[in-house]
C-alpha cells in the first residue's frame, strides 16, 4: 500500500505538468510562431561593406562596417550598439538596409519596440519594405497582437517580394479569435 502512494503522486505530478505545458502553449501562439520564424539574417543577404561606407566620413564608415560585421557574426548586442552609434549621427541613413539590420539586431537582442521603430522608418515601396513588414508582423506575434500581425502579413503578401516569405503558412497557424 505504501509503495503505491509515491507512484500515484508521481503520476499526478506528471499529469499536472503535461496539462500546464499544453495550456501555456495554447495561450502563447504568437510567441511560438515568432520563435519558429524569426531569423535576424536578412532574406537578401548582406551587402558588400565597401559599398555601404562609400562617401562617408571615416568615423561613420568604420562604425557602420563594424555594425555589419557584428550582425553577420550574430553578435546582435554589439551590432545594436554600433548601429545606435551610427544612427545617432546619421538619423537618415544612406540605405534602408542599415535600418533593417538595426531593427533585426534590436529584435534579436530582445529590444522589440526599438526594432519596430527602426523597421517603421524603412521607405515604403523600397527594396526592403516587404522584409520590414515581415519582421513587424513577427514582432506583433511575439507581443501577442495577432490582429496587427495578420495586417502586416497581408501587406507582405501584396508586395513584390511577398513570395520570399512563408506568409500563408504563418497566417494558417494564427488562431482566429
PDB file of N, CA and C in Angstrom, residues 42-109:
ATOM      1  N   UNK A  42      19.220  38.693 -42.908  1.00  0.00           N
ATOM      2  CA  UNK A  42      18.337  39.247 -43.939  1.00  0.00           C
ATOM      3  C   UNK A  42      18.085  38.254 -45.068  1.00  0.00           C
ATOM      4  N   UNK A  43      16.855  38.266 -45.601  1.00  0.00           N
ATOM      5  CA  UNK A  43      16.475  37.358 -46.683  1.00  0.00           C
ATOM      6  C   UNK A  43      17.334  37.567 -47.924  1.00  0.00           C
ATOM      7  N   UNK A  44      17.752  38.808 -48.149  1.00  0.00           N
ATOM      8  CA  UNK A  44      18.513  39.130 -49.340  1.00  0.00           C
ATOM      9  C   UNK A  44      20.023  39.047 -49.110  1.00  0.00           C
ATOM     10  N   UNK A  45      20.434  38.617 -47.945  1.00  0.00           N
ATOM     11  CA  UNK A  45      21.860  38.511 -47.644  1.00  0.00           C
ATOM     12  C   UNK A  45      22.444  39.858 -47.227  1.00  0.00           C
ATOM     13  N   UNK A  46      23.748  39.902 -47.121  1.00  0.00           N
ATOM     14  CA  UNK A  46      24.453  41.101 -46.684  1.00  0.00           C
ATOM     15  C   UNK A  46      25.095  41.796 -47.881  1.00  0.00           C
ATOM     16  N   UNK A  47      25.101  43.130 -47.852  1.00  0.00           N
ATOM     17  CA  UNK A  47      25.749  43.909 -48.915  1.00  0.00           C
ATOM     18  C   UNK A  47      27.255  43.876 -48.747  1.00  0.00           C
ATOM     19  N   UNK A  48      27.924  44.308 -49.766  1.00  0.00           N
ATOM     20  CA  UNK A  48      29.372  44.479 -49.666  1.00  0.00           C
ATOM     21  C   UNK A  48      29.641  45.666 -48.760  1.00  0.00           C
ATOM     22  N   UNK A  49      30.477  45.488 -47.782  1.00  0.00           N
ATOM     23  CA  UNK A  49      30.714  46.537 -46.793  1.00  0.00           C
ATOM     24  C   UNK A  49      31.339  47.787 -47.405  1.00  0.00           C
ATOM     25  N   UNK A  50      32.176  47.626 -48.416  1.00  0.00           N
ATOM     26  CA  UNK A  50      32.807  48.793 -49.024  1.00  0.00           C
ATOM     27  C   UNK A  50      31.771  49.716 -49.648  1.00  0.00           C
ATOM     28  N   UNK A  51      30.755  49.145 -50.273  1.00  0.00           N
ATOM     29  CA  UNK A  51      29.733  49.977 -50.919  1.00  0.00           C
ATOM     30  C   UNK A  51      28.899  50.734 -49.889  1.00  0.00           C
ATOM     31  N   UNK A  52      28.736  50.170 -48.722  1.00  0.00           N
ATOM     32  CA  UNK A  52      27.962  50.842 -47.685  1.00  0.00           C
ATOM     33  C   UNK A  52      28.669  52.070 -47.156  1.00  0.00           C
ATOM     34  N   UNK A  53      29.969  52.006 -47.062  1.00  0.00           N
ATOM     35  CA  UNK A  53      30.742  53.077 -46.453  1.00  0.00           C
ATOM     36  C   UNK A  53      31.232  54.108 -47.461  1.00  0.00           C
ATOM     37  N   UNK A  54      30.934  53.919 -48.728  1.00  0.00           N
ATOM     38  CA  UNK A  54      31.406  54.847 -49.751  1.00  0.00           C
ATOM     39  C   UNK A  54      30.817  56.234 -49.523  1.00  0.00           C
ATOM     40  N   UNK A  55      31.681  57.244 -49.558  1.00  0.00           N
ATOM     41  CA  UNK A  55      31.244  58.627 -49.412  1.00  0.00           C
ATOM     42  C   UNK A  55      30.971  59.063 -47.991  1.00  0.00           C
ATOM     43  N   UNK A  56      31.281  58.236 -46.998  1.00  0.00           N
ATOM     44  CA  UNK A  56      31.047  58.605 -45.600  1.00  0.00           C
ATOM     45  C   UNK A  56      32.329  59.142 -44.979  1.00  0.00           C
ATOM     46  N   UNK A  57      32.145  59.869 -43.877  1.00  0.00           N
ATOM     47  CA  UNK A  57      33.301  60.253 -43.075  1.00  0.00           C
ATOM     48  C   UNK A  57      33.927  58.969 -42.537  1.00  0.00           C
ATOM     49  N   UNK A  58      35.217  58.997 -42.312  1.00  0.00           N
ATOM     50  CA  UNK A  58      35.929  57.776 -41.900  1.00  0.00           C
ATOM     51  C   UNK A  58      35.368  57.191 -40.605  1.00  0.00           C
ATOM     52  N   UNK A  59      35.018  58.044 -39.643  1.00  0.00           N
ATOM     53  CA  UNK A  59      34.488  57.541 -38.370  1.00  0.00           C
ATOM     54  C   UNK A  59      33.158  56.820 -38.592  1.00  0.00           C
ATOM     55  N   UNK A  60      32.256  57.422 -39.374  1.00  0.00           N
ATOM     56  CA  UNK A  60      30.974  56.787 -39.655  1.00  0.00           C
ATOM     57  C   UNK A  60      31.160  55.497 -40.442  1.00  0.00           C
ATOM     58  N   UNK A  61      32.060  55.524 -41.415  1.00  0.00           N
ATOM     59  CA  UNK A  61      32.314  54.335 -42.232  1.00  0.00           C
ATOM     60  C   UNK A  61      32.819  53.186 -41.360  1.00  0.00           C
ATOM     61  N   UNK A  62      33.690  53.504 -40.422  1.00  0.00           N
ATOM     62  CA  UNK A  62      34.227  52.483 -39.529  1.00  0.00           C
ATOM     63  C   UNK A  62      33.128  51.895 -38.636  1.00  0.00           C
ATOM     64  N   UNK A  63      32.263  52.754 -38.119  1.00  0.00           N
ATOM     65  CA  UNK A  63      31.186  52.296 -37.240  1.00  0.00           C
ATOM     66  C   UNK A  63      30.212  51.401 -38.001  1.00  0.00           C
ATOM     67  N   UNK A  64      29.829  51.821 -39.207  1.00  0.00           N
ATOM     68  CA  UNK A  64      28.838  51.036 -39.953  1.00  0.00           C
ATOM     69  C   UNK A  64      29.427  49.707 -40.410  1.00  0.00           C
ATOM     70  N   UNK A  65      30.700  49.708 -40.801  1.00  0.00           N
ATOM     71  CA  UNK A  65      31.339  48.436 -41.175  1.00  0.00           C
ATOM     72  C   UNK A  65      31.370  47.488 -39.981  1.00  0.00           C
ATOM     73  N   UNK A  66      31.696  48.036 -38.804  1.00  0.00           N
ATOM     74  CA  UNK A  66      31.745  47.203 -37.599  1.00  0.00           C
ATOM     75  C   UNK A  66      30.361  46.665 -37.254  1.00  0.00           C
ATOM     76  N   UNK A  67      29.330  47.487 -37.412  1.00  0.00           N
ATOM     77  CA  UNK A  67      27.968  47.044 -37.134  1.00  0.00           C
ATOM     78  C   UNK A  67      27.591  45.868 -38.029  1.00  0.00           C
ATOM     79  N   UNK A  68      27.929  45.966 -39.309  1.00  0.00           N
ATOM     80  CA  UNK A  68      27.617  44.889 -40.243  1.00  0.00           C
ATOM     81  C   UNK A  68      28.404  43.623 -39.908  1.00  0.00           C
ATOM     82  N   UNK A  69      29.659  43.791 -39.522  1.00  0.00           N
ATOM     83  CA  UNK A  69      30.477  42.624 -39.148  1.00  0.00           C
ATOM     84  C   UNK A  69      29.873  41.930 -37.933  1.00  0.00           C
ATOM     85  N   UNK A  70      29.489  42.690 -36.928  1.00  0.00           N
ATOM     86  CA  UNK A  70      28.871  42.111 -35.734  1.00  0.00           C
ATOM     87  C   UNK A  70      27.558  41.405 -36.088  1.00  0.00           C
ATOM     88  N   UNK A  71      26.760  42.042 -36.935  1.00  0.00           N
ATOM     89  CA  UNK A  71      25.466  41.449 -37.314  1.00  0.00           C
ATOM     90  C   UNK A  71      25.689  40.130 -38.045  1.00  0.00           C
ATOM     91  N   UNK A  72      26.599  40.139 -38.982  1.00  0.00           N
ATOM     92  CA  UNK A  72      26.875  38.931 -39.756  1.00  0.00           C
ATOM     93  C   UNK A  72      27.437  37.817 -38.882  1.00  0.00           C
ATOM     94  N   UNK A  73      28.145  38.196 -37.830  1.00  0.00           N
ATOM     95  CA  UNK A  73      28.717  37.220 -36.898  1.00  0.00           C
ATOM     96  C   UNK A  73      27.710  36.814 -35.813  1.00  0.00           C
ATOM     97  N   UNK A  74      26.479  37.262 -35.933  1.00  0.00           N
ATOM     98  CA  UNK A  74      25.380  37.003 -34.998  1.00  0.00           C
ATOM     99  C   UNK A  74      25.638  37.527 -33.581  1.00  0.00           C
ATOM    100  N   UNK A  75      26.464  38.545 -33.462  1.00  0.00           N
ATOM    101  CA  UNK A  75      26.668  39.210 -32.180  1.00  0.00           C
ATOM    102  C   UNK A  75      25.759  40.444 -32.179  1.00  0.00           C
ATOM    103  N   UNK A  76      24.474  40.193 -31.951  1.00  0.00           N
ATOM    104  CA  UNK A  76      23.461  41.228 -32.142  1.00  0.00           C
ATOM    105  C   UNK A  76      23.513  42.333 -31.101  1.00  0.00           C
ATOM    106  N   UNK A  77      23.966  42.032 -29.893  1.00  0.00           N
ATOM    107  CA  UNK A  77      24.082  43.079 -28.884  1.00  0.00           C
ATOM    108  C   UNK A  77      25.111  44.126 -29.314  1.00  0.00           C
ATOM    109  N   UNK A  78      26.283  43.678 -29.744  1.00  0.00           N
ATOM    110  CA  UNK A  78      27.303  44.622 -30.198  1.00  0.00           C
ATOM    111  C   UNK A  78      26.908  45.286 -31.516  1.00  0.00           C
ATOM    112  N   UNK A  79      26.228  44.548 -32.375  1.00  0.00           N
ATOM    113  CA  UNK A  79      25.737  45.147 -33.625  1.00  0.00           C
ATOM    114  C   UNK A  79      24.783  46.284 -33.301  1.00  0.00           C
ATOM    115  N   UNK A  80      23.894  46.073 -32.352  1.00  0.00           N
ATOM    116  CA  UNK A  80      22.926  47.100 -31.980  1.00  0.00           C
ATOM    117  C   UNK A  80      23.617  48.333 -31.415  1.00  0.00           C
ATOM    118  N   UNK A  81      24.622  48.134 -30.593  1.00  0.00           N
ATOM    119  CA  UNK A  81      25.379  49.267 -30.056  1.00  0.00           C
ATOM    120  C   UNK A  81      26.003  50.070 -31.195  1.00  0.00           C
ATOM    121  N   UNK A  82      26.589  49.382 -32.160  1.00  0.00           N
ATOM    122  CA  UNK A  82      27.213  50.060 -33.296  1.00  0.00           C
ATOM    123  C   UNK A  82      26.175  50.764 -34.170  1.00  0.00           C
ATOM    124  N   UNK A  83      25.052  50.107 -34.434  1.00  0.00           N
ATOM    125  CA  UNK A  83      24.001  50.750 -35.224  1.00  0.00           C
ATOM    126  C   UNK A  83      23.464  51.991 -34.517  1.00  0.00           C
ATOM    127  N   UNK A  84      23.294  51.904 -33.205  1.00  0.00           N
ATOM    128  CA  UNK A  84      22.828  53.076 -32.449  1.00  0.00           C
ATOM    129  C   UNK A  84      23.799  54.240 -32.613  1.00  0.00           C
ATOM    130  N   UNK A  85      25.098  53.938 -32.478  1.00  0.00           N
ATOM    131  CA  UNK A  85      26.113  54.990 -32.616  1.00  0.00           C
ATOM    132  C   UNK A  85      26.072  55.604 -34.013  1.00  0.00           C
ATOM    133  N   UNK A  86      25.960  54.773 -35.015  1.00  0.00           N
ATOM    134  CA  UNK A  86      25.913  55.272 -36.391  1.00  0.00           C
ATOM    135  C   UNK A  86      24.653  56.099 -36.633  1.00  0.00           C
ATOM    136  N   UNK A  87      23.495  55.588 -36.217  1.00  0.00           N
ATOM    137  CA  UNK A  87      22.227  56.266 -36.477  1.00  0.00           C
ATOM    138  C   UNK A  87      22.062  57.538 -35.656  1.00  0.00           C
ATOM    139  N   UNK A  88      22.797  57.637 -34.556  1.00  0.00           N
ATOM    140  CA  UNK A  88      22.763  58.873 -33.770  1.00  0.00           C
ATOM    141  C   UNK A  88      23.335  60.036 -34.578  1.00  0.00           C
ATOM    142  N   UNK A  89      24.399  59.782 -35.312  1.00  0.00           N
ATOM    143  CA  UNK A  89      24.995  60.857 -36.119  1.00  0.00           C
ATOM    144  C   UNK A  89      24.466  60.878 -37.550  1.00  0.00           C
ATOM    145  N   UNK A  90      23.724  59.846 -37.954  1.00  0.00           N
ATOM    146  CA  UNK A  90      23.137  59.754 -39.295  1.00  0.00           C
ATOM    147  C   UNK A  90      21.688  59.312 -39.176  1.00  0.00           C
ATOM    148  N   UNK A  91      20.794  60.198 -38.722  1.00  0.00           N
ATOM    149  CA  UNK A  91      19.410  59.782 -38.500  1.00  0.00           C
ATOM    150  C   UNK A  91      18.688  59.324 -39.766  1.00  0.00           C
ATOM    151  N   UNK A  92      19.144  59.775 -40.924  1.00  0.00           N
ATOM    152  CA  UNK A  92      18.594  59.306 -42.194  1.00  0.00           C
ATOM    153  C   UNK A  92      19.736  58.593 -42.921  1.00  0.00           C
ATOM    154  N   UNK A  93      19.829  57.277 -42.726  1.00  0.00           N
ATOM    155  CA  UNK A  93      20.967  56.552 -43.311  1.00  0.00           C
ATOM    156  C   UNK A  93      20.902  56.502 -44.832  1.00  0.00           C
ATOM    157  N   UNK A  94      22.058  56.237 -45.405  1.00  0.00           N
ATOM    158  CA  UNK A  94      22.196  56.167 -46.865  1.00  0.00           C
ATOM    159  C   UNK A  94      21.344  55.046 -47.454  1.00  0.00           C
ATOM    160  N   UNK A  95      21.203  53.945 -46.736  1.00  0.00           N
ATOM    161  CA  UNK A  95      20.480  52.772 -47.231  1.00  0.00           C
ATOM    162  C   UNK A  95      19.476  52.280 -46.192  1.00  0.00           C
ATOM    163  N   UNK A  96      18.313  51.838 -46.673  1.00  0.00           N
ATOM    164  CA  UNK A  96      17.326  51.236 -45.770  1.00  0.00           C
ATOM    165  C   UNK A  96      17.829  49.918 -45.193  1.00  0.00           C
ATOM    166  N   UNK A  97      18.830  49.341 -45.820  1.00  0.00           N
ATOM    167  CA  UNK A  97      19.398  48.099 -45.281  1.00  0.00           C
ATOM    168  C   UNK A  97      19.958  48.330 -43.880  1.00  0.00           C
ATOM    169  N   UNK A  98      20.498  49.510 -43.641  1.00  0.00           N
ATOM    170  CA  UNK A  98      21.015  49.837 -42.315  1.00  0.00           C
ATOM    171  C   UNK A  98      19.889  49.787 -41.285  1.00  0.00           C
ATOM    172  N   UNK A  99      18.743  50.359 -41.623  1.00  0.00           N
ATOM    173  CA  UNK A  99      17.597  50.328 -40.707  1.00  0.00           C
ATOM    174  C   UNK A  99      17.091  48.901 -40.513  1.00  0.00           C
ATOM    175  N   UNK A 100      17.080  48.125 -41.589  1.00  0.00           N
ATOM    176  CA  UNK A 100      16.638  46.731 -41.492  1.00  0.00           C
ATOM    177  C   UNK A 100      17.545  45.948 -40.547  1.00  0.00           C
ATOM    178  N   UNK A 101      18.836  46.077 -40.720  1.00  0.00           N
ATOM    179  CA  UNK A 101      19.767  45.340 -39.862  1.00  0.00           C
ATOM    180  C   UNK A 101      19.743  45.860 -38.433  1.00  0.00           C
ATOM    181  N   UNK A 102      19.584  47.169 -38.256  1.00  0.00           N
ATOM    182  CA  UNK A 102      19.458  47.715 -36.898  1.00  0.00           C
ATOM    183  C   UNK A 102      18.194  47.164 -36.241  1.00  0.00           C
ATOM    184  N   UNK A 103      17.113  47.095 -37.015  1.00  0.00           N
ATOM    185  CA  UNK A 103      15.859  46.559 -36.475  1.00  0.00           C
ATOM    186  C   UNK A 103      15.955  45.098 -36.098  1.00  0.00           C
ATOM    187  N   UNK A 104      16.556  44.290 -36.965  1.00  0.00           N
ATOM    188  CA  UNK A 104      16.668  42.863 -36.653  1.00  0.00           C
ATOM    189  C   UNK A 104      17.640  42.610 -35.508  1.00  0.00           C
ATOM    190  N   UNK A 105      18.691  43.427 -35.422  1.00  0.00           N
ATOM    191  CA  UNK A 105      19.620  43.286 -34.295  1.00  0.00           C
ATOM    192  C   UNK A 105      18.910  43.622 -32.985  1.00  0.00           C
ATOM    193  N   UNK A 106      18.089  44.666 -33.012  1.00  0.00           N
ATOM    194  CA  UNK A 106      17.346  45.048 -31.804  1.00  0.00           C
ATOM    195  C   UNK A 106      16.377  43.941 -31.391  1.00  0.00           C
ATOM    196  N   UNK A 107      15.663  43.376 -32.361  1.00  0.00           N
ATOM    197  CA  UNK A 107      14.710  42.305 -32.045  1.00  0.00           C
ATOM    198  C   UNK A 107      15.455  41.086 -31.499  1.00  0.00           C
ATOM    199  N   UNK A 108      16.560  40.726 -32.138  1.00  0.00           N
ATOM    200  CA  UNK A 108      17.345  39.580 -31.672  1.00  0.00           C
ATOM    201  C   UNK A 108      17.893  39.807 -30.265  1.00  0.00           C
ATOM    202  N   UNK A 109      18.122  41.078 -29.915  1.00  0.00           N
ATOM    203  CA  UNK A 109      18.617  41.411 -28.574  1.00  0.00           C
ATOM    204  C   UNK A 109      17.477  41.582 -27.569  1.00  0.00           C
TER     205      UNK A 109
END
